[in-house]
mmCIF file of C-alpha atoms in Angstrom:
data_model
loop_
_atom_site.group_PDB
_atom_site.id
_atom_site.type_symbol
_atom_site.label_atom_id
_atom_site.label_comp_id
_atom_site.label_asym_id
_atom_site.label_seq_id
_atom_site.Cartn_x
_atom_site.Cartn_y
_atom_site.Cartn_z
ATOM 1 C CA MET A 990 79.055 116.947 -34.217
ATOM 2 C CA ARG A 991 80.345 113.562 -35.876
ATOM 3 C CA VAL A 992 81.489 112.411 -32.461
ATOM 4 C CA LEU A 993 78.234 113.207 -30.276
ATOM 5 C CA SER A 994 76.227 111.584 -32.294
ATOM 6 C CA PRO A 995 77.699 107.969 -31.744
ATOM 7 C CA LEU A 996 78.061 108.604 -28.738
ATOM 8 C CA LEU A 997 74.571 109.683 -28.096
ATOM 9 C CA LEU A 998 73.199 106.770 -29.735
ATOM 10 C CA ILE A 999 75.378 104.494 -27.223
ATOM 11 C CA VAL A 1000 73.995 106.317 -24.503
ATOM 12 C CA MET A 1001 70.156 105.926 -25.485
ATOM 13 C CA VAL A 1002 71.295 101.892 -26.701
ATOM 14 C CA ALA A 1003 72.432 101.391 -23.222
ATOM 15 C CA PHE A 1004 69.708 103.164 -21.210
ATOM 16 C CA LEU A 1005 66.869 101.141 -23.199
ATOM 17 C CA SER A 1006 68.586 98.289 -22.661
ATOM 18 C CA SER A 1007 68.782 98.636 -19.050
ATOM 19 C CA CYS A 1008 65.255 99.049 -18.508
ATOM 20 C CA LYS A 1009 64.000 96.198 -17.130
ATOM 21 C CA LYS A 1010 59.822 95.123 -18.178
ATOM 22 C CA ASP A 1011 57.587 95.191 -15.040
ATOM 23 C CA ASN A 1012 57.324 91.386 -13.676
ATOM 24 C CA SER A 1013 55.377 92.422 -10.335
ATOM 25 C CA LEU A 1014 52.616 89.887 -10.613
ATOM 26 C CA ASP A 1015 55.359 87.159 -11.529
ATOM 27 C CA SER A 1016 55.651 86.535 -7.970
ATOM 28 C CA LEU A 1017 51.955 85.789 -7.342
ATOM 29 C CA ASP A 1018 51.990 82.761 -9.487
ATOM 30 C CA HIS A 1019 52.712 80.188 -6.121
ATOM 31 C CA VAL A 1020 49.965 82.325 -3.789
ATOM 32 C CA ILE A 1021 45.993 80.972 -3.969
ATOM 33 C CA LEU A 1022 43.811 83.703 -4.092
ATOM 34 C CA LYS A 1023 40.080 83.417 -2.315
ATOM 35 C CA ARG A 1024 37.096 85.121 -3.437
ATOM 36 C CA GLU A 1025 34.220 85.734 -1.317
ATOM 37 C CA GLY A 1026 30.925 84.857 -2.037
ATOM 38 C CA LEU A 1027 27.320 86.024 0.235
ATOM 39 C CA LEU A 1028 25.359 84.535 1.823
ATOM 40 C CA ARG A 1029 22.625 86.536 3.218
ATOM 41 C CA VAL A 1030 19.169 85.075 4.970
ATOM 42 C CA GLU A 1031 16.597 87.531 5.794
ATOM 43 C CA CYS A 1032 13.898 86.274 8.852
ATOM 44 C CA SER A 1033 12.532 86.849 12.291
ATOM 45 C CA ASN A 1034 14.269 84.962 15.118
ATOM 46 C CA CYS A 1035 15.665 82.246 13.169
ATOM 47 C CA GLU A 1036 18.949 80.502 13.334
ATOM 48 C CA VAL A 1037 21.538 79.577 10.498
ATOM 49 C CA ARG A 1038 24.324 76.564 9.775
ATOM 50 C CA TYR A 1039 26.658 77.084 7.297
ATOM 51 C CA GLN A 1040 29.379 75.010 5.979
ATOM 52 C CA VAL A 1041 32.512 75.737 3.699
ATOM 53 C CA ASN A 1042 35.470 73.655 2.824
ATOM 54 C CA SER A 1043 34.385 71.231 6.273
ATOM 55 C CA LYS A 1044 34.486 74.516 8.552
ATOM 56 C CA ASP A 1045 31.139 74.774 10.618
ATOM 57 C CA TYR A 1046 29.525 77.921 11.451
ATOM 58 C CA LYS A 1047 26.456 79.283 12.999
ATOM 59 C CA VAL A 1048 24.429 82.593 13.301
ATOM 60 C CA GLY A 1049 21.416 83.745 15.302
ATOM 61 C CA ILE A 1050 18.917 86.219 13.472
ATOM 62 C CA ASP A 1051 16.755 88.046 15.506
ATOM 63 C CA GLN A 1052 14.964 90.106 12.805
ATOM 64 C CA GLY A 1053 15.401 91.474 9.227
ATOM 65 C CA SER A 1054 18.689 89.873 7.919
ATOM 66 C CA ASN A 1055 22.034 88.764 7.814
ATOM 67 C CA ASP A 1056 24.824 89.115 5.483
ATOM 68 C CA MET A 1057 27.779 86.008 5.849
ATOM 69 C CA ALA A 1058 30.533 86.372 3.900
ATOM 70 C CA PHE A 1059 32.667 82.966 2.643
ATOM 71 C CA TYR A 1060 35.993 82.561 1.692
ATOM 72 C CA TYR A 1061 36.806 79.996 -1.303
ATOM 73 C CA SER A 1062 39.156 79.569 -3.672
ATOM 74 C CA GLY A 1063 38.007 76.564 -6.012
ATOM 75 C CA ASP A 1064 34.531 74.620 -6.513
ATOM 76 C CA PHE A 1065 33.310 73.638 -3.589
ATOM 77 C CA ALA A 1066 29.574 72.997 -2.210
ATOM 78 C CA LEU A 1067 27.465 75.807 0.232
ATOM 79 C CA VAL A 1068 26.087 73.361 2.999
ATOM 80 C CA THR A 1069 23.806 75.569 4.663
ATOM 81 C CA GLU A 1070 20.515 74.481 6.975
ATOM 82 C CA VAL A 1071 18.107 77.121 8.552
ATOM 83 C CA LEU A 1072 15.628 76.655 11.748
ATOM 84 C CA SER A 1073 12.719 78.940 12.090
ATOM 85 C CA LYS A 1074 11.675 79.521 15.195
ATOM 86 C CA GLU A 1075 8.122 80.879 14.120
ATOM 87 C CA GLU A 1076 5.842 81.007 11.479
ATOM 88 C CA GLN A 1077 7.381 83.458 9.106
ATOM 89 C CA LYS A 1078 8.159 83.719 5.493
ATOM 90 C CA ILE A 1079 12.171 83.288 5.107
ATOM 91 C CA ARG A 1080 14.128 84.752 2.120
ATOM 92 C CA VAL A 1081 17.968 82.447 1.143
ATOM 93 C CA LEU A 1082 19.934 84.400 -1.035
ATOM 94 C CA VAL A 1083 23.153 83.151 -2.131
ATOM 95 C CA VAL A 1084 25.708 84.847 -4.333
ATOM 96 C CA ASP A 1085 29.187 83.810 -5.819
ATOM 97 C CA ALA A 1086 32.045 85.917 -6.108
ATOM 98 C CA PHE A 1087 31.187 87.159 -9.307
ATOM 99 C CA GLY A 1088 27.425 88.836 -8.385
ATOM 100 C CA ARG A 1089 26.021 85.708 -9.789
ATOM 101 C CA VAL A 1090 23.189 84.676 -8.170
ATOM 102 C CA VAL A 1091 22.829 81.012 -7.348
ATOM 103 C CA SER A 1092 19.400 81.170 -5.278
ATOM 104 C CA ASN A 1093 16.971 83.395 -4.113
ATOM 105 C CA GLU A 1094 14.487 81.371 -2.321
ATOM 106 C CA LEU A 1095 11.088 83.187 -0.574
ATOM 107 C CA ASN A 1096 8.997 80.362 1.117
ATOM 108 C CA LYS A 1097 6.713 79.975 3.979
ATOM 109 C CA TRP A 1098 7.772 78.406 6.834
ATOM 110 C CA SER A 1099 6.946 76.364 9.878
ATOM 111 C CA ALA A 1100 7.254 77.294 13.450
ATOM 112 C CA GLY A 1101 9.878 74.785 14.160
ATOM 113 C CA GLU A 1102 11.038 73.923 10.898
ATOM 114 C CA ARG A 1103 14.434 72.708 9.712
ATOM 115 C CA ARG A 1104 15.683 72.890 5.966
ATOM 116 C CA LYS A 1105 18.628 72.228 4.803
ATOM 117 C CA LYS A 1106 20.211 72.662 1.653
ATOM 118 C CA THR A 1107 23.450 72.353 -0.537
ATOM 119 C CA PHE A 1108 24.073 74.873 -2.911
ATOM 120 C CA GLU A 1109 27.148 74.228 -5.717
ATOM 121 C CA ILE A 1110 29.659 77.175 -6.105
ATOM 122 C CA ASN A 1111 31.397 77.194 -8.853
ATOM 123 C CA ILE A 1112 34.714 79.573 -10.153
ATOM 124 C CA LYS A 1113 33.865 79.670 -13.993
#
């Protein structure tokens, strides 16, 4: 028994010292994680143009609403331009990646009216 106790102690110390701590997140420190925000426009017969980090997008909406995801990795300004092709009420909803409502506007628009708006998106 006297021989087995030190031997058991040596095996346990060797086993515990050989275990590595899981550092799987250490390899991700160079990666930029993108966040996903949401631009929702509720209208009938309208056109939406928006700009995310100098990239332009264009979406036509016939009826109802359209959800447009936008991706970002830092603070930026979301630039939107909506063209109403008929008289109607239009809702423009902007939600950031954290679920915070940046804007939720419902306004009456006349036919042919075009509105350009800039929304500040922050990651903090």
